[in-house]
Amino acid sequence: MADDDLPDSLEPGMRVAPRPQPPAPPTPKGDLRVASIVAIVTGSTVVLWYVFLVSVSAVADLDQLFWIQISMWVLAGVSFVAGILSLNARMARELAAAGFISGVAAFLLSISIGFFSGVDLLN
C-alpha cells in the first residue's frame, strides 16, 4: 500500500526546525489613548469643580477661588485640545469618543459657568 510510506500525522515532526517568530508589529498610527485619557481626566476634574462650585458657592467663601478658577480654565483648555486630538484616533475609538465628549463638556462648562463666576471674581 502507498499509505505505509507516509508519516503519521499525529506524530510530532522530529526533523522540522521551529519557525522563526515574526517581529512584533509596530504601534499603529492613530493610537491616541494617552490624549483620550488626558481629556477624560482633566475634563472630569473641571466638571467636578463646577458641580462643587455651583453646589457650595452659596455657603463657602474660598480664599484661593481666583487661582483655582484660572487653573480650571487651563484644565478645560487642555481637556478640549486633547479631546479634539482624540478625534484622529484609529484605535480605541470608544475611549477616543469619551475623551472628545469629556473635552467638549469641560470647555462648554468652563464657558457657561466659569465665565460668569470669573466675572464675579474680578468685581
XYZ file of N, CA, C and O in Angstrom:
492
model
N 0.822 -1.178 0.000
C 0.000 0.000 0.000
C 0.870 1.246 0.000
O 1.945 1.277 0.604
N 0.349 2.311 -0.558
C 1.106 3.551 -0.684
C 1.080 4.354 0.605
O 1.963 5.157 0.860
N 0.081 4.141 1.457
C -0.040 4.909 2.702
C 0.992 4.502 3.749
O 1.239 5.229 4.698
N 1.605 3.360 3.594
C 2.579 2.906 4.574
C 3.840 3.766 4.565
O 4.532 3.877 5.568
N 4.156 4.374 3.457
C 5.363 5.185 3.347
C 5.187 6.587 3.939
O 6.169 7.270 4.222
N 3.951 7.027 4.129
C 3.698 8.377 4.648
C 3.857 8.407 6.163
O 3.535 7.424 6.842
N 4.366 9.520 6.721
C 4.464 9.606 8.180
C 3.088 9.780 8.814
O 2.141 10.260 8.188
N 2.974 9.361 10.042
C 1.730 9.510 10.784
C 1.536 10.984 11.105
O 2.439 11.637 11.645
N 0.396 11.529 10.812
C 0.164 12.959 11.015
C 0.028 13.327 12.486
O 0.128 14.494 12.846
N -0.178 12.359 13.351
C -0.310 12.639 14.770
C 1.030 12.649 15.497
O 1.115 13.102 16.632
N 2.074 12.145 14.872
C 3.390 12.137 15.496
C 4.058 13.492 15.286
O 3.968 14.078 14.209
N 4.769 14.005 16.322
C 5.457 15.286 16.136
C 6.613 15.125 15.161
O 7.247 14.077 15.084
N 6.865 16.164 14.436
C 7.967 16.142 13.479
C 9.299 16.227 14.208
O 9.537 17.134 14.988
N 10.158 15.282 13.967
C 11.439 15.250 14.664
C 12.499 16.054 13.921
O 13.422 16.563 14.517
N 12.370 16.162 12.635
C 13.409 16.817 11.858
C 12.995 18.210 11.392
O 13.696 18.820 10.625
N 11.871 18.705 11.848
C 11.384 20.006 11.396
C 11.850 21.082 12.380
O 11.564 21.003 13.573
N 12.571 22.045 11.878
C 13.047 23.143 12.730
C 11.882 24.100 13.025
O 11.001 24.295 12.183
N 11.858 24.673 14.233
C 10.771 25.613 14.530
C 10.873 26.862 13.669
O 11.956 27.287 13.286
N 9.742 27.382 13.361
C 9.709 28.597 12.539
C 10.174 29.794 13.349
O 9.858 29.904 14.533
N 10.878 30.698 12.725
C 11.253 31.923 13.454
C 10.017 32.795 13.687
O 9.124 32.870 12.840
N 9.972 33.411 14.858
C 8.833 34.257 15.204
C 8.943 35.599 14.477
O 10.029 36.189 14.423
N 7.839 36.070 13.936
C 7.904 37.379 13.268
C 8.055 38.491 14.307
O 7.672 38.328 15.472
N 8.613 39.601 13.906
C 8.758 40.702 14.876
C 7.389 41.262 15.258
O 6.420 41.145 14.504
N 7.340 41.832 16.446
C 6.080 42.416 16.911
C 5.705 43.579 15.998
O 6.576 44.337 15.561
N 4.419 43.729 15.724
C 4.027 44.834 14.835
C 4.262 46.175 15.532
O 4.131 46.288 16.751
N 4.635 47.174 14.771
C 4.831 48.492 15.386
C 3.502 49.072 15.839
O 2.434 48.642 15.388
N 3.575 50.025 16.737
C 2.348 50.682 17.198
C 1.720 51.395 16.003
O 2.376 52.214 15.361
N 0.495 51.062 15.705
C -0.109 51.668 14.510
C -0.395 53.150 14.703
O -0.508 53.644 15.823
N -0.479 53.832 13.589
C -0.818 55.256 13.640
C -2.251 55.396 14.117
O -3.095 54.555 13.848
N -2.501 56.453 14.835
C -3.844 56.689 15.329
C -4.081 56.145 16.712
O -5.209 56.081 17.168
N -3.019 55.717 17.396
C -3.164 55.238 18.758
C -3.043 56.437 19.693
O -1.947 56.819 20.091
N -4.152 57.041 20.014
C -4.180 58.267 20.809
C -4.823 58.021 22.166
O -5.556 58.865 22.667
N -4.529 56.879 22.760
C -5.123 56.570 24.054
C -4.674 57.543 25.130
O -5.442 57.895 26.013
N -3.433 58.015 25.054
C -2.937 58.952 26.068
C -3.711 60.264 25.992
O -4.135 60.808 27.020
N -3.922 60.772 24.784
C -4.690 62.010 24.638
C -6.115 61.841 25.124
O -6.680 62.736 25.763
N -6.705 60.676 24.869
C -8.068 60.426 25.327
C -8.138 60.367 26.845
O -9.053 60.925 27.456
N -7.165 59.716 27.464
C -7.165 59.613 28.926
C -6.931 60.978 29.554
O -7.571 61.326 30.555
N -6.032 61.781 28.963
C -5.802 63.146 29.473
C -7.084 63.961 29.370
O -7.456 64.678 30.304
N -7.787 63.837 28.249
C -9.039 64.579 28.076
C -10.085 64.140 29.099
O -10.800 64.976 29.657
N -10.157 62.859 29.362
C -11.154 62.353 30.314
C -10.825 62.809 31.732
O -11.697 63.274 32.469
N -9.561 62.689 32.130
C -9.187 63.052 33.500
C -9.333 64.556 33.729
O -9.938 64.983 34.725
N -8.812 65.360 32.820
C -8.924 66.814 33.014
C -10.364 67.285 32.867
O -10.818 68.149 33.615
N -11.088 66.708 31.936
C -12.493 67.081 31.779
C -13.327 66.722 32.986
O -14.181 67.495 33.428
N -13.077 65.547 33.545
C -13.799 65.147 34.753
C -13.468 66.058 35.925
O -14.349 66.402 36.724
N -12.206 66.460 36.031
C -11.812 67.387 37.091
C -12.539 68.712 36.962
O -13.047 69.256 37.953
N -12.618 69.228 35.748
C -13.301 70.504 35.521
C -14.790 70.378 35.825
O -15.378 71.247 36.488
N -15.402 69.309 35.366
C -16.835 69.122 35.608
C -17.114 68.994 37.102
O -18.052 69.617 37.635
N -16.295 68.218 37.805
C -16.486 68.081 39.249
C -16.264 69.404 39.983
O -16.959 69.703 40.954
N -15.317 70.215 39.518
C -15.091 71.520 40.141
C -16.325 72.410 39.988
O -16.754 73.060 40.932
N -16.908 72.428 38.793
C -18.070 73.290 38.597
C -19.299 72.773 39.324
O -20.133 73.568 39.777
N -19.431 71.464 39.461
C -20.516 70.931 40.284
C -20.318 71.357 41.736
O -21.259 71.791 42.411
N -19.076 71.282 42.218
C -18.764 71.741 43.563
C -19.024 73.239 43.697
O -19.608 73.694 44.685
N -18.610 74.004 42.711
C -18.759 75.461 42.764
C -20.226 75.864 42.798
O -20.622 76.745 43.573
N -21.045 75.218 41.997
C -22.463 75.549 41.961
C -23.158 75.125 43.254
O -24.004 75.839 43.779
N -22.782 73.973 43.795
C -23.487 73.464 44.974
C -23.015 74.094 46.282
O -23.779 74.180 47.229
N -21.778 74.568 46.363
C -21.243 75.022 47.636
C -20.954 76.530 47.642
O -20.711 77.100 48.694
N -21.021 77.176 46.510
C -20.611 78.581 46.452
C -21.486 79.490 47.311
O -21.037 80.537 47.747
N -22.708 79.094 47.569
C -23.590 79.935 48.381
C -23.211 79.887 49.860
O -23.472 80.838 50.587
N -22.586 78.804 50.291
C -22.288 78.665 51.715
C -20.806 78.770 52.034
O -20.441 78.904 53.194
N -19.934 78.708 51.034
C -18.494 78.713 51.294
C -17.851 79.925 50.636
O -18.213 80.312 49.532
N -16.893 80.505 51.319
C -16.105 81.588 50.762
C -14.667 81.089 50.671
O -13.959 81.020 51.671
N -14.262 80.716 49.462
C -12.928 80.162 49.268
C -11.939 81.289 49.032
O -12.154 82.145 48.169
N -10.833 81.282 49.781
C -9.845 82.341 49.663
C -9.082 82.281 48.346
O -8.733 83.306 47.781
N -8.807 81.107 47.876
C -7.997 80.931 46.665
C -8.862 80.690 45.419
O -8.394 80.100 44.456
N -10.096 81.148 45.435
C -11.015 80.852 44.339
C -10.527 81.407 43.006
O -10.702 80.774 41.968
N -9.905 82.563 43.026
C -9.428 83.169 41.780
C -8.400 82.266 41.094
O -8.490 82.008 39.898
N -7.426 81.759 41.847
C -6.379 80.928 41.255
C -6.915 79.549 40.875
O -6.471 78.958 39.887
N -7.857 79.077 41.654
C -8.472 77.789 41.302
C -9.253 77.941 39.998
O -9.197 77.073 39.125
N -9.943 79.055 39.850
C -10.706 79.290 38.625
C -9.785 79.406 37.416
O -10.075 78.855 36.354
N -8.670 80.094 37.577
C -7.708 80.202 36.480
C -7.187 78.809 36.100
O -7.089 78.473 34.918
N -6.868 77.991 37.097
C -6.367 76.646 36.802
C -7.448 75.783 36.152
O -7.138 74.941 35.302
N -8.697 76.001 36.503
C -9.776 75.240 35.857
C -9.931 75.651 34.395
O -10.236 74.816 33.546
N -9.725 76.930 34.107
C -9.761 77.351 32.705
C -8.625 76.712 31.919
O -8.804 76.295 30.783
N -7.459 76.618 32.534
C -6.327 75.960 31.866
C -6.627 74.476 31.662
O -6.401 73.934 30.571
N -7.155 73.817 32.693
C -7.507 72.398 32.559
C -8.590 72.187 31.503
O -8.561 71.200 30.764
N -9.538 73.089 31.440
C -10.591 72.965 30.417
C -9.988 73.108 29.026
O -10.384 72.395 28.095
N -9.030 74.005 28.878
C -8.355 74.150 27.584
C -7.563 72.906 27.210
O -7.617 72.443 26.063
N -6.852 72.351 28.185
C -6.097 71.112 27.938
C -7.048 69.975 27.573
O -6.801 69.209 26.630
N -8.143 69.876 28.298
C -9.116 68.829 28.022
C -9.734 68.997 26.637
O -9.925 68.016 25.911
N -10.015 70.229 26.268
C -10.617 70.482 24.950
C -9.636 70.127 23.835
O -10.008 69.459 22.864
N -8.379 70.526 23.969
C -7.381 70.223 22.937
C -7.138 68.719 22.846
O -7.079 68.159 21.753
N -7.016 68.051 23.994
C -6.824 66.595 23.982
C -8.057 65.891 23.416
O -7.933 64.878 22.725
N -9.245 66.436 23.695
C -10.462 65.856 23.121
C -10.519 66.011 21.615
O -10.937 65.095 20.904
N -10.068 67.159 21.111
C -10.021 67.360 19.661
C -8.989 66.425 19.032
O -9.224 65.849 17.966
N -7.843 66.248 19.698
C -6.848 65.300 19.191
C -7.393 63.885 19.150
O -7.024 63.097 18.280
N -8.283 63.558 20.072
C -8.855 62.215 20.122
C -9.714 61.907 18.901
O -9.964 60.744 18.602
N -10.149 62.936 18.211
C -10.952 62.698 17.007
C -10.161 61.987 15.921
O -10.731 61.361 15.042
N -8.831 62.087 15.953
C -7.991 61.464 14.932
C -7.631 60.026 15.250
O -6.828 59.428 14.551
N -8.189 59.467 16.298
C -7.827 58.105 16.718
C -8.369 57.083 15.735
O -9.501 57.168 15.280
N -7.522 56.127 15.427
C -7.945 54.993 14.606
C -8.109 53.738 15.450
O -8.662 52.754 15.002
N -7.554 53.796 16.661
C -7.676 52.662 17.585
C -8.381 53.153 18.836
O -8.377 54.338 19.135
N -8.951 52.243 19.572
C -9.654 52.544 20.828
C -10.634 53.687 20.618
O -10.596 54.704 21.299
N -11.500 53.514 19.681
C -12.410 54.603 19.306
C -13.416 54.935 20.394
O -13.849 56.075 20.498
N -13.796 53.967 21.207
C -14.720 54.257 22.304
C -14.056 55.181 23.318
O -14.667 56.127 23.806
N -12.799 54.915 23.614
C -12.046 55.773 24.525
C -11.855 57.157 23.918
O -11.961 58.174 24.610
N -11.607 57.207 22.617
C -11.449 58.489 21.944
C -12.752 59.285 21.965
O -12.740 60.503 22.168
N -13.869 58.603 21.776
C -15.155 59.296 21.826
C -15.427 59.837 23.222
O -15.911 60.959 23.381
N -15.089 59.054 24.236
C -15.266 59.521 25.611
C -14.363 60.717 25.900
O -14.766 61.670 26.569
N -13.141 60.695 25.380
C -12.234 61.828 25.545
C -12.749 63.076 24.863
O -12.668 64.179 25.413
N -13.296 62.921 23.672
C -13.839 64.074 22.957
C -15.034 64.660 23.698
O -15.131 65.883 23.878
N -15.932 63.808 24.147
C -17.117 64.284 24.866
C -16.713 64.971 26.162
O -17.244 66.033 26.513
N -15.759 64.396 26.856
C -15.285 64.996 28.105
C -14.640 66.348 27.854
O -14.856 67.302 28.605
N -13.839 66.447 26.813
C -13.191 67.718 26.486
C -14.182 68.802 26.117
O -14.069 69.950 26.559
N -15.163 68.446 25.315
C -16.168 69.431 24.913
C -17.038 69.833 26.102
O -17.352 71.021 26.279
N -17.400 68.874 26.948
C -18.213 69.198 28.125
C -17.459 70.127 29.068
O -18.027 71.092 29.595
N -16.180 69.863 29.282
C -15.381 70.733 30.155
C -15.274 72.131 29.564
O -15.373 73.136 30.281
N -15.088 72.213 28.266
C -14.975 73.521 27.614
C -16.286 74.296 27.703
O -16.295 75.489 28.020
N -17.396 73.620 27.441
C -18.691 74.304 27.498
C -19.045 74.728 28.922
O -19.585 75.822 29.135
N -18.761 73.878 29.897
C -18.999 74.264 31.291
C -18.104 75.425 31.695
O -18.530 76.321 32.429
N -16.881 75.420 31.213
C -15.964 76.499 31.540
C -16.439 77.820 30.944
O -16.280 78.871 31.556
N -17.042 77.748 29.772
C -17.564 78.973 29.158
C -18.826 79.432 29.879
O -18.975 80.603 30.216
N -19.739 78.499 30.130
C -21.023 78.903 30.692
C -20.929 79.274 32.170
O -21.243 80.396 32.555
N -20.485 78.367 32.995
C -20.428 78.636 34.432
C -19.162 79.397 34.793
O -19.184 80.349 35.558
N -18.041 78.973 34.226
C -16.761 79.577 34.579
C -16.639 81.030 34.187
O -16.012 81.823 34.887
N -17.252 81.408 33.078
C -17.172 82.802 32.657
C -17.892 83.705 33.652
O -17.368 84.726 34.073
N -19.092 83.316 34.054
C -19.862 84.156 34.967
C -19.275 84.170 36.375
O -19.277 85.193 37.046
N -18.747 83.027 36.819
C -18.096 83.027 38.118
C -16.783 83.807 38.066
O -16.391 84.448 39.030
N -16.121 83.811 36.912
C -14.903 84.593 36.763
C -15.185 86.079 36.746
O -14.405 86.875 37.287
N -16.296 86.487 36.174
C -16.677 87.891 36.182
C -16.974 88.332 37.621
O -16.613 89.427 38.038
N -17.627 87.460 38.388
C -17.877 87.774 39.800
C -16.587 87.905 40.589
O -16.498 88.718 41.511
N -15.580 87.102 40.237
C -14.318 87.156 40.955
C -13.581 88.465 40.678
O -12.894 88.987 41.541
N -13.701 88.956 39.461
C -12.986 90.188 39.105
C -13.615 91.423 39.717
O -12.960 92.453 39.880
N -14.872 91.354 40.094
C -15.548 92.510 40.711
C -15.302 92.588 42.188
O -15.006 91.836 42.928
